[in-house]
CSV table of C-alpha atoms in Angstrom, one decimal:
chain,number,residue,atom,x,y,z
M,1,MET,CA,92.2,116.7,106.2
M,2,GLU,CA,93.7,117.8,102.9
M,3,ASN,CA,93.9,114.5,101.1
M,4,GLN,CA,91.5,115.3,98.2
M,5,LYS,CA,94.2,115.4,95.6
M,6,TYR,CA,95.4,112.0,96.6
M,7,LEU,CA,94.1,108.5,95.8
M,8,ASN,CA,91.8,107.4,98.7
M,9,ALA,CA,92.8,104.6,101.1
M,10,ASN,CA,91.1,101.8,99.0
M,11,ASP,CA,92.5,102.9,95.6
M,12,SER,CA,96.0,103.4,97.0
M,13,ASN,CA,96.1,100.0,98.8
M,14,PRO,CA,99.5,98.6,97.8
M,15,ASN,CA,98.0,95.1,97.4
M,16,LYS,CA,95.6,96.5,94.9
M,17,ILE,CA,98.2,98.5,92.9
M,18,GLY,CA,100.6,95.5,92.8
M,19,TRP,CA,104.0,97.2,93.4
M,20,MET,CA,107.0,95.0,92.6
M,21,LYS,CA,105.0,92.1,91.3
M,22,GLY,CA,106.2,89.9,88.5
M,23,PHE,CA,109.5,88.7,87.1
M,24,PRO,CA,110.5,91.3,86.5
M,25,PRO,CA,107.9,93.8,87.6
M,26,GLU,CA,106.4,96.3,85.2
M,27,GLU,CA,108.6,99.4,85.0
M,28,SER,CA,105.6,101.5,86.3
M,29,LYS,CA,105.3,99.3,89.4
M,30,CYS,CA,109.0,99.4,90.4
M,31,ILE,CA,110.1,101.2,93.5
M,32,SER,CA,113.6,102.4,94.2
M,33,ALA,CA,115.4,104.2,97.1
M,34,ASN,CA,118.1,105.4,94.7
M,35,ASP,CA,115.8,107.8,92.8
M,36,GLY,CA,113.5,108.7,95.8
M,37,SER,CA,110.4,107.1,94.2
M,38,PHE,CA,110.0,104.9,97.3
M,39,PHE,CA,108.9,107.8,99.4
M,40,GLU,CA,106.4,109.3,97.0
M,41,PHE,CA,102.7,108.6,97.5
M,42,PRO,CA,101.2,106.0,96.8
M,43,ALA,CA,104.5,104.0,96.5
M,44,LEU,CA,105.0,105.0,100.1
M,45,ARG,CA,102.3,102.6,101.1
M,46,TYR,CA,104.3,99.7,99.9
M,47,SER,CA,107.7,101.0,101.0
M,48,VAL,CA,106.9,101.4,104.7
M,49,ASN,CA,106.5,97.6,104.8
M,50,HIS,CA,109.7,96.8,102.8
M,51,ILE,CA,112.4,99.1,104.1
M,52,ARG,CA,114.8,96.2,104.4
M,53,GLU,CA,114.6,95.7,100.7
M,54,LEU,CA,115.4,99.3,99.9
M,55,TYR,CA,118.1,100.3,102.4
M,56,PRO,CA,120.9,98.7,104.4
M,57,THR,CA,119.6,97.7,107.9
M,58,ARG,CA,120.8,96.4,111.2
M,59,ALA,CA,118.8,94.1,113.4
M,60,VAL,CA,117.4,94.7,116.9
M,61,GLU,CA,117.5,91.1,117.8
M,62,ALA,CA,114.6,89.4,119.6
M,63,GLY,CA,115.4,86.7,122.1
M,64,ALA,CA,114.3,83.1,122.5
M,65,LYS,CA,111.5,84.1,124.8
M,66,LYS,CA,108.4,85.3,123.0
M,67,PHE,CA,105.5,87.2,124.7
M,68,LYS,CA,102.0,86.0,123.6
M,69,PHE,CA,99.0,88.3,123.9
M,70,LYS,CA,95.6,87.1,125.0
M,71,SER,CA,92.7,88.4,123.0
M,72,LYS,CA,89.2,89.4,123.9
M,73,ILE,CA,87.9,91.0,120.7
M,74,ASP,CA,85.3,93.7,121.2
M,75,ARG,CA,83.1,94.0,118.1
M,76,GLN,CA,81.4,97.1,119.5
M,77,ILE,CA,84.5,99.2,118.9
M,78,GLU,CA,83.7,99.5,115.3
M,79,SER,CA,80.3,101.1,116.2
M,80,ILE,CA,82.0,104.0,118.1
M,81,THR,CA,81.5,107.5,116.6
M,82,PHE,CA,83.1,110.8,117.5
M,83,VAL,CA,83.5,114.3,116.3
M,84,PRO,CA,86.9,115.4,114.9
M,85,TRP,CA,88.3,118.7,115.8
M,86,ASN,CA,87.0,121.6,113.7
M,87,GLU,CA,84.2,119.4,112.3
M,88,LYS,CA,80.6,119.4,113.3
M,89,GLN,CA,79.4,115.9,112.3
M,90,PRO,CA,80.4,112.6,113.9
M,91,VAL,CA,82.5,110.1,112.0
M,92,THR,CA,82.6,106.4,112.3
M,93,TRP,CA,85.5,104.2,113.3
M,94,ASN,CA,86.0,103.0,109.7
M,95,ASP,CA,86.0,106.6,108.6
M,96,PHE,CA,88.9,107.1,111.0
M,97,LEU,CA,90.8,104.1,109.6
M,98,GLU,CA,90.3,105.2,106.0
M,99,ARG,CA,91.0,108.9,106.4
M,100,ASN,CA,94.3,108.1,108.1
M,101,TYR,CA,95.3,105.5,105.5
M,102,THR,CA,95.7,103.0,108.3
M,103,ASP,CA,98.0,100.0,107.6
M,104,GLY,CA,97.5,98.3,110.9
M,105,ILE,CA,96.1,99.1,114.3
M,106,ILE,CA,95.9,97.3,117.7
M,107,ILE,CA,94.0,98.3,120.8
M,108,LEU,CA,95.0,96.8,124.1
M,109,HIS,CA,92.8,97.0,127.2
M,110,LYS,CA,94.1,95.7,130.5
M,111,GLY,CA,96.8,93.9,128.5
M,112,LYS,CA,94.5,92.0,126.2
M,113,ILE,CA,94.0,92.7,122.5
M,114,VAL,CA,90.4,94.0,122.1
M,115,TYR,CA,90.8,95.1,118.5
M,116,GLU,CA,93.3,94.3,115.7
M,117,LYS,CA,93.0,95.1,112.0
M,118,TYR,CA,95.3,95.2,109.0
M,119,PRO,CA,93.6,97.2,106.2
M,120,ALA,CA,96.4,97.6,103.7
M,121,GLY,CA,99.8,96.1,103.0
M,122,LEU,CA,100.9,95.1,106.4
M,123,LYS,CA,100.5,91.5,107.8
M,124,GLN,CA,100.3,90.4,111.4
M,125,ASN,CA,103.8,89.0,111.2
M,126,GLY,CA,105.2,91.9,109.2
M,127,VAL,CA,107.3,94.9,110.1
M,128,HIS,CA,106.6,98.5,109.2
M,129,SER,CA,108.5,101.7,109.4
M,130,ALA,CA,107.8,103.5,112.7
M,131,MET,CA,109.2,106.8,111.4
M,132,SER,CA,109.6,109.3,114.3
M,133,VAL,CA,108.2,106.8,116.8
M,134,SER,CA,111.8,105.7,116.7
M,135,LYS,CA,112.7,108.9,118.6
M,136,SER,CA,110.7,107.7,121.6
M,137,PHE,CA,112.7,104.4,121.8
M,138,THR,CA,115.9,106.5,121.8
M,139,GLY,CA,114.3,108.6,124.6
M,140,ILE,CA,113.5,105.6,126.7
M,141,LEU,CA,117.1,104.3,126.4
M,142,ALA,CA,118.4,107.7,127.5
M,143,SER,CA,115.9,107.7,130.4
M,144,ILE,CA,117.2,104.3,131.5
M,145,LEU,CA,120.8,105.4,131.3
M,146,ILE,CA,120.0,108.6,133.3
M,147,ASP,CA,118.4,106.5,136.0
M,148,GLU,CA,121.4,104.2,136.0
M,149,GLY,CA,123.6,107.3,136.5
M,150,ILE,CA,125.5,106.8,133.3
M,151,ILE,CA,124.2,110.0,131.7
M,152,ASN,CA,123.6,113.2,133.7
M,153,PRO,CA,120.9,115.3,131.9
M,154,GLU,CA,122.2,118.5,133.4
M,155,LYS,CA,125.6,118.2,131.9
M,156,LEU,CA,126.5,119.9,128.7
M,157,VAL,CA,126.4,117.9,125.5
M,158,THR,CA,130.1,118.9,125.0
M,159,ASP,CA,131.0,117.0,128.2
M,160,TYR,CA,130.1,113.9,126.3
M,161,ILE,CA,130.8,114.9,122.7
M,162,PRO,CA,133.7,117.5,122.9
M,163,GLU,CA,133.7,117.7,119.1
M,164,LEU,CA,130.6,119.9,119.3
M,165,GLN,CA,132.4,122.8,121.1
M,166,ASP,CA,132.3,124.9,117.9
M,167,SER,CA,128.8,123.9,116.9
M,168,GLY,CA,125.4,125.4,117.7
M,169,PHE,CA,125.0,122.8,120.4
M,170,ALA,CA,127.7,124.4,122.5
M,171,GLY,CA,126.1,125.5,125.8
M,172,ALA,CA,123.2,123.1,125.5
M,173,THR,CA,122.5,120.5,128.2
M,174,VAL,CA,121.5,116.9,127.6
M,175,ARG,CA,118.1,117.9,129.0
M,176,ASN,CA,117.7,120.6,126.3
M,177,VAL,CA,118.4,118.0,123.6
M,178,LEU,CA,116.1,115.4,125.1
M,179,ASP,CA,113.2,117.9,125.4
M,180,MET,CA,114.1,119.5,122.0
M,181,THR,CA,114.6,123.0,123.4
M,182,THR,CA,117.9,123.5,121.7
M,183,ALA,CA,118.2,126.9,120.0
M,184,ILE,CA,119.6,125.6,116.8
M,185,GLU,CA,119.0,126.7,113.2
M,186,TYR,CA,117.2,123.7,111.8
M,187,SER,CA,113.9,123.4,110.0
M,188,GLU,CA,111.8,120.2,109.9
M,189,ASP,CA,109.5,121.5,107.2
M,190,TYR,CA,109.2,118.7,104.8
M,191,THR,CA,107.4,120.9,102.2
M,192,ASN,CA,110.5,123.2,102.0
M,193,PRO,CA,113.2,121.6,99.7
M,194,ASN,CA,115.8,123.9,101.3
M,195,ALA,CA,115.0,123.0,104.9
M,196,GLU,CA,117.9,121.7,107.0
M,197,VAL,CA,116.1,118.3,107.5
M,198,TRP,CA,117.0,117.5,103.9
M,199,LYS,CA,120.6,118.4,104.3
M,200,PHE,CA,120.7,116.2,107.5
M,201,SER,CA,119.1,113.4,105.6
M,202,ALA,CA,121.6,113.7,102.7
M,203,SER,CA,124.5,113.4,105.1
M,204,GLY,CA,123.6,109.9,106.0
M,205,ASN,CA,122.0,108.7,102.8
M,206,VAL,CA,123.8,105.8,101.1
M,207,TYR,CA,122.2,106.9,97.8
M,208,ARG,CA,124.0,110.2,97.1
M,209,PRO,CA,124.9,111.9,93.9
M,210,ALA,CA,128.4,111.4,92.7
M,211,ASP,CA,129.1,115.2,93.1
M,212,TYR,CA,127.8,115.4,96.7
M,213,SER,CA,130.2,117.4,98.8
M,214,GLY,CA,128.4,117.9,102.1
M,215,PRO,CA,128.9,116.2,105.5
M,216,LYS,CA,129.7,112.5,105.1
M,217,ASN,CA,127.5,111.1,107.9
M,218,TYR,CA,125.0,112.2,110.5
M,219,TYR,CA,127.6,113.0,113.1
M,220,GLU,CA,129.6,115.2,110.7
M,221,TYR,CA,126.4,117.1,110.0
M,222,ILE,CA,125.7,117.6,113.7
M,223,LYS,CA,129.0,119.4,113.9
M,224,THR,CA,127.9,122.0,111.3
M,225,VAL,CA,124.7,123.0,113.0
M,226,LYS,CA,124.5,126.7,113.9
M,227,LYS,CA,122.9,128.4,116.9
M,228,ILE,CA,119.9,130.8,116.5
M,229,PRO,CA,121.2,134.3,117.3
M,230,ASN,CA,119.7,136.0,120.4
M,231,GLN,CA,117.9,132.8,121.6
M,232,GLU,CA,119.1,130.7,124.5
M,233,HIS,CA,118.9,126.9,124.8
M,234,GLY,CA,116.0,125.8,126.9
M,235,GLN,CA,113.6,128.6,126.0
M,236,LEU,CA,111.5,127.2,123.2
M,237,PHE,CA,110.4,123.7,122.0
M,238,GLY,CA,111.4,123.0,118.4
M,239,TYR,CA,110.8,119.6,116.9
M,240,LYS,CA,114.1,118.8,115.2
M,241,THR,CA,115.2,115.2,114.4
M,242,VAL,CA,118.9,116.2,114.7
M,243,ASN,CA,118.3,116.3,118.5
M,244,THR,CA,117.5,112.6,118.5
M,245,GLU,CA,120.6,111.8,116.4
M,246,LEU,CA,122.7,113.7,118.9
M,247,THR,CA,121.0,111.8,121.8
M,248,ALA,CA,121.9,108.5,120.1
M,249,TRP,CA,125.5,109.7,119.6
M,250,ILE,CA,125.8,110.4,123.3
M,251,ILE,CA,124.2,107.1,124.2
M,252,SER,CA,126.7,105.2,122.0
M,253,ARG,CA,129.6,107.3,123.2
M,254,VAL,CA,129.0,106.5,126.9
M,255,THR,CA,128.1,102.9,126.5
M,256,GLY,CA,130.3,101.9,123.6
M,257,LYS,CA,127.3,100.2,122.0
M,258,SER,CA,125.1,101.0,119.0
M,259,ILE,CA,121.5,101.9,119.4
M,260,THR,CA,120.5,98.6,117.9
M,261,GLN,CA,122.5,96.5,120.3
M,262,LEU,CA,121.4,98.5,123.3
M,263,LEU,CA,117.8,98.4,122.4
M,264,SER,CA,118.0,94.6,122.0
M,265,GLU,CA,119.7,94.2,125.3
M,266,LYS,CA,117.7,96.6,127.4
M,267,ILE,CA,114.2,96.2,125.9
M,268,TRP,CA,113.6,93.9,122.9
M,269,LYS,CA,114.9,90.6,124.4
M,270,PRO,CA,113.8,91.2,128.1
M,271,MET,CA,110.2,92.1,127.1
M,272,GLY,CA,109.8,89.1,124.8
M,273,ALA,CA,109.5,90.8,121.4
M,274,ASN,CA,108.3,88.2,118.8
M,275,TYR,CA,110.3,89.6,115.9
M,276,ASP,CA,113.6,91.2,115.2
M,277,GLY,CA,113.3,94.9,114.6
M,278,PHE,CA,115.5,96.7,112.0
M,279,TYR,CA,117.1,100.1,111.9
M,280,GLN,CA,117.9,101.8,108.6
M,281,VAL,CA,121.7,102.3,108.5
M,282,GLY,CA,123.3,105.3,106.9
M,283,THR,CA,126.8,106.1,105.9
M,284,ALA,CA,129.6,105.2,108.4
M,285,GLY,CA,127.2,102.4,109.6
M,286,ILE,CA,125.2,104.8,111.8
M,287,ALA,CA,121.7,103.7,112.5
M,288,PHE,CA,119.1,106.3,111.9
M,289,ALA,CA,117.9,106.8,115.5
M,290,GLY,CA,115.5,109.7,114.6
M,291,GLY,CA,113.3,107.8,112.2
M,292,GLY,CA,114.8,104.5,111.0
M,293,PHE,CA,113.2,101.8,113.1
M,294,SER,CA,111.0,99.2,111.5
M,295,LEU,CA,109.2,96.8,113.8
M,296,ASN,CA,106.2,94.5,114.2
M,297,LEU,CA,102.9,96.1,115.3
M,298,ARG,CA,102.2,93.6,118.1
M,299,ASP,CA,105.7,94.2,119.4
M,300,MET,CA,105.1,98.0,119.3
M,301,ALA,CA,101.9,97.5,121.3
M,302,LEU,CA,103.8,95.3,123.7
M,303,PHE,CA,106.3,98.1,124.3
M,304,GLY,CA,103.5,100.5,124.9
M,305,GLU,CA,101.9,98.1,127.4
M,306,LEU,CA,105.2,97.8,129.2
M,307,LEU,CA,105.3,101.5,129.7
M,308,ARG,CA,101.6,101.6,130.8
M,309,ASN,CA,102.6,99.2,133.6
M,310,GLY,CA,105.5,101.3,134.8
M,311,GLY,CA,108.1,99.0,133.1
M,312,LYS,CA,106.7,95.8,134.6
M,313,GLN,CA,105.6,92.7,132.8
M,314,LYS,CA,104.0,89.8,134.7
M,315,GLY,CA,105.5,91.1,138.0
M,316,LYS,CA,109.0,91.5,136.6
M,317,GLN,CA,110.6,95.0,136.3
M,318,ILE,CA,111.9,95.1,132.7
M,319,LEU,CA,112.3,98.9,132.5
M,320,THR,CA,113.2,100.9,135.5
M,321,LYS,CA,110.1,102.4,137.1
M,322,LYS,CA,111.8,105.8,137.5
M,323,ALA,CA,112.7,105.9,133.8
M,324,VAL,CA,109.1,105.4,132.8
M,325,LEU,CA,107.8,107.9,135.3
M,326,GLU,CA,110.3,110.4,134.1
M,327,VAL,CA,109.0,110.1,130.5
M,328,SER,CA,105.3,110.3,131.5
M,329,GLN,CA,105.6,113.4,133.8
M,330,GLY,CA,106.1,115.7,130.9
M,331,GLY,CA,108.2,118.8,130.1
M,332,SER,CA,107.7,122.5,130.0
M,333,GLN,CA,104.2,123.5,128.7
M,334,ASP,CA,105.3,127.1,128.3
M,335,ALA,CA,108.3,126.1,126.1
M,336,PHE,CA,105.9,124.0,124.0
M,337,LYS,CA,103.1,126.6,123.7
M,338,ASN,CA,105.4,129.6,123.1
M,339,SER,CA,107.0,127.8,120.1
M,340,GLY,CA,103.7,128.1,118.2
M,341,GLU,CA,104.5,124.9,116.3
M,342,TYR,CA,101.4,122.9,117.4
M,343,PRO,CA,98.6,125.4,118.2
M,344,LEU,CA,96.0,122.6,118.3
M,345,LEU,CA,97.8,120.8,121.1
M,346,GLN,CA,96.9,123.2,123.9
M,347,GLY,CA,98.5,122.2,127.2
M,348,TRP,CA,100.7,119.5,125.7
M,349,SER,CA,104.4,119.2,126.4
M,350,TYR,CA,107.4,117.2,125.1
M,351,HIS,CA,109.9,115.3,127.3
M,352,ASN,CA,112.6,112.7,126.7
M,353,MET,CA,111.4,112.3,123.1
M,354,TRP,CA,107.7,111.7,124.2
M,355,TRP,CA,104.6,113.8,123.7
M,356,ILE,CA,102.5,114.3,126.8
M,357,THR,CA,98.8,115.3,126.4
M,358,ASN,CA,96.7,117.7,128.5
M,359,ASN,CA,93.8,115.3,129.1
M,360,SER,CA,92.7,114.2,132.5
M,361,HIS,CA,93.8,110.6,131.8
M,362,LYS,CA,97.5,111.8,131.7
M,363,ALA,CA,97.9,110.0,128.3
M,364,PHE,CA,101.2,110.2,126.5
M,365,MET,CA,102.4,109.4,123.0
M,366,ALA,CA,105.1,108.4,120.6
M,367,ARG,CA,104.4,109.9,117.2
M,368,GLY,CA,105.7,109.6,113.7
M,369,VAL,CA,105.1,111.2,110.3
M,370,HIS,CA,102.5,109.7,108.0
M,371,GLY,CA,100.5,108.4,111.0
M,372,GLN,CA,102.6,106.2,113.2
M,373,ALA,CA,101.6,106.2,116.8
M,374,ILE,CA,101.7,104.7,120.3
M,375,TYR,CA,99.1,106.1,122.5
M,376,ILE,CA,99.2,105.2,126.2
M,377,ASP,CA,96.2,106.0,128.5
M,378,PRO,CA,96.9,104.9,132.0
M,379,LYS,CA,93.5,105.7,133.4
M,380,ALA,CA,91.6,103.8,130.7
M,381,GLN,CA,94.3,101.0,131.0
M,382,MET,CA,94.6,101.3,127.2
M,383,VAL,CA,97.3,101.2,124.6
M,384,ILE,CA,96.8,101.9,120.9
M,385,ALA,CA,99.5,101.1,118.4
M,386,ARG,CA,99.0,102.3,114.8
M,387,PHE,CA,100.9,102.1,111.6
M,388,ALA,CA,99.8,104.2,108.6
M,389,SER,CA,100.9,105.6,105.3
M,390,ASN,CA,99.0,108.9,105.1
M,391,PRO,CA,100.1,111.0,102.0
M,392,LEU,CA,100.5,114.0,104.2
M,393,ALA,CA,103.5,113.8,106.5
M,394,SER,CA,102.8,116.2,109.3
M,395,ASN,CA,100.8,115.2,112.3
M,396,LYS,CA,99.0,118.5,112.1
M,397,TYR,CA,96.8,117.0,109.4
M,398,ILE,CA,96.3,113.7,111.3
M,399,ASP,CA,95.8,114.9,114.9
M,400,PRO,CA,92.3,116.5,114.3
M,401,ILE,CA,90.8,113.0,113.7
M,402,SER,CA,93.3,110.8,115.5
M,403,ILE,CA,93.4,112.3,119.0
M,404,PRO,CA,89.5,112.5,119.3
M,405,ALA,CA,89.4,108.8,118.1
M,406,TYR,CA,91.9,107.7,120.8
M,407,GLU,CA,90.0,109.6,123.4
M,408,ALA,CA,86.6,108.2,122.3
M,409,ILE,CA,88.0,104.6,122.6
M,410,ALA,CA,89.4,105.4,126.0
M,411,ASP,CA,86.0,106.8,127.2
M,412,TYR,CA,84.3,103.6,125.9
M,413,LEU,CA,86.8,101.3,127.6
M,414,LEU,CA,86.5,103.1,130.9
M,415,GLN,CA,82.9,101.9,131.0
M,416,LYS,CA,83.9,98.3,130.5
């Protein structure tokens, strides 16, 4: 990890710093989305739990039925040690929590909560930004619609969104978009201020400079995307949020419903979510499908458990079995490897907005910047849901300690 220049987990705890406390708060403790301060560390640790107070949002409504977990807390989990990648000495479970700036974590085993902790900022009944875990919810909705015959993954995206005929997405299939193998000019490098991801973000940002003259919303930006010369769609994996936004556009175009409404109808209400979720809404009222979902940690774990069980809950098929199977089977390992984006993730693949590991347990993940994760291990009958606010955005800094931790817990639970 390269966190040495940042405050540690304890000193950056938002409860300790006291953001937005007082009437009015001290100027040094105020956070705003208008000036971007909300996303700077350590303010980030407060903001991830308070997105609704910073941006317009739209609810993913929960229903009257609420699912209640049973708990069987296993105190031995905190005694587990493991060796992170590229390190020689074992670390403790608490080391793992602190080094990842964990805000909340739940471990399910056979559907019961065996571990639950909220180290910083987040409360059990709170909601937290899921960042790019949002993409995997969009991927599941697309998988369901594919199974229902409403979307054909082999069709061109222009069959659904003709407005993209002159864009870099022309010639790409829905499958290319879902697996992020589109050959488009788009960088997701958050450390580069000139990367396209910032132009995409600006297009939907409700807090824009008065002299802003770029695309007026996410969909207008998508029309401007260019194709990489001499590269065909489908050849290489490239993690690009704009693919998720296009997937959501296709979903809304074919159903006539927003992502928020569809997620509520297809998943949130049927599975018995305990709390409304919320999507950050940009200009033109477009929900940010690629990273704007905030939700409760237990509800995120419940969603993971639903997938672990093939879409079933208490004998009832909530999600179609075929949709879940499609997600977990994985994508092209060659396209993933040859991209060179994630050299530590040997043998992994990406499919329908989900990450598929190479381990013998056939585990698969939803992942978001700053440490958000759903890790599903079918063999160990385990689901881990984690919210975090790591100062470093990219998972390449988080994976070397996180993935070994998840695998160590799975190995431990297999013996239970």
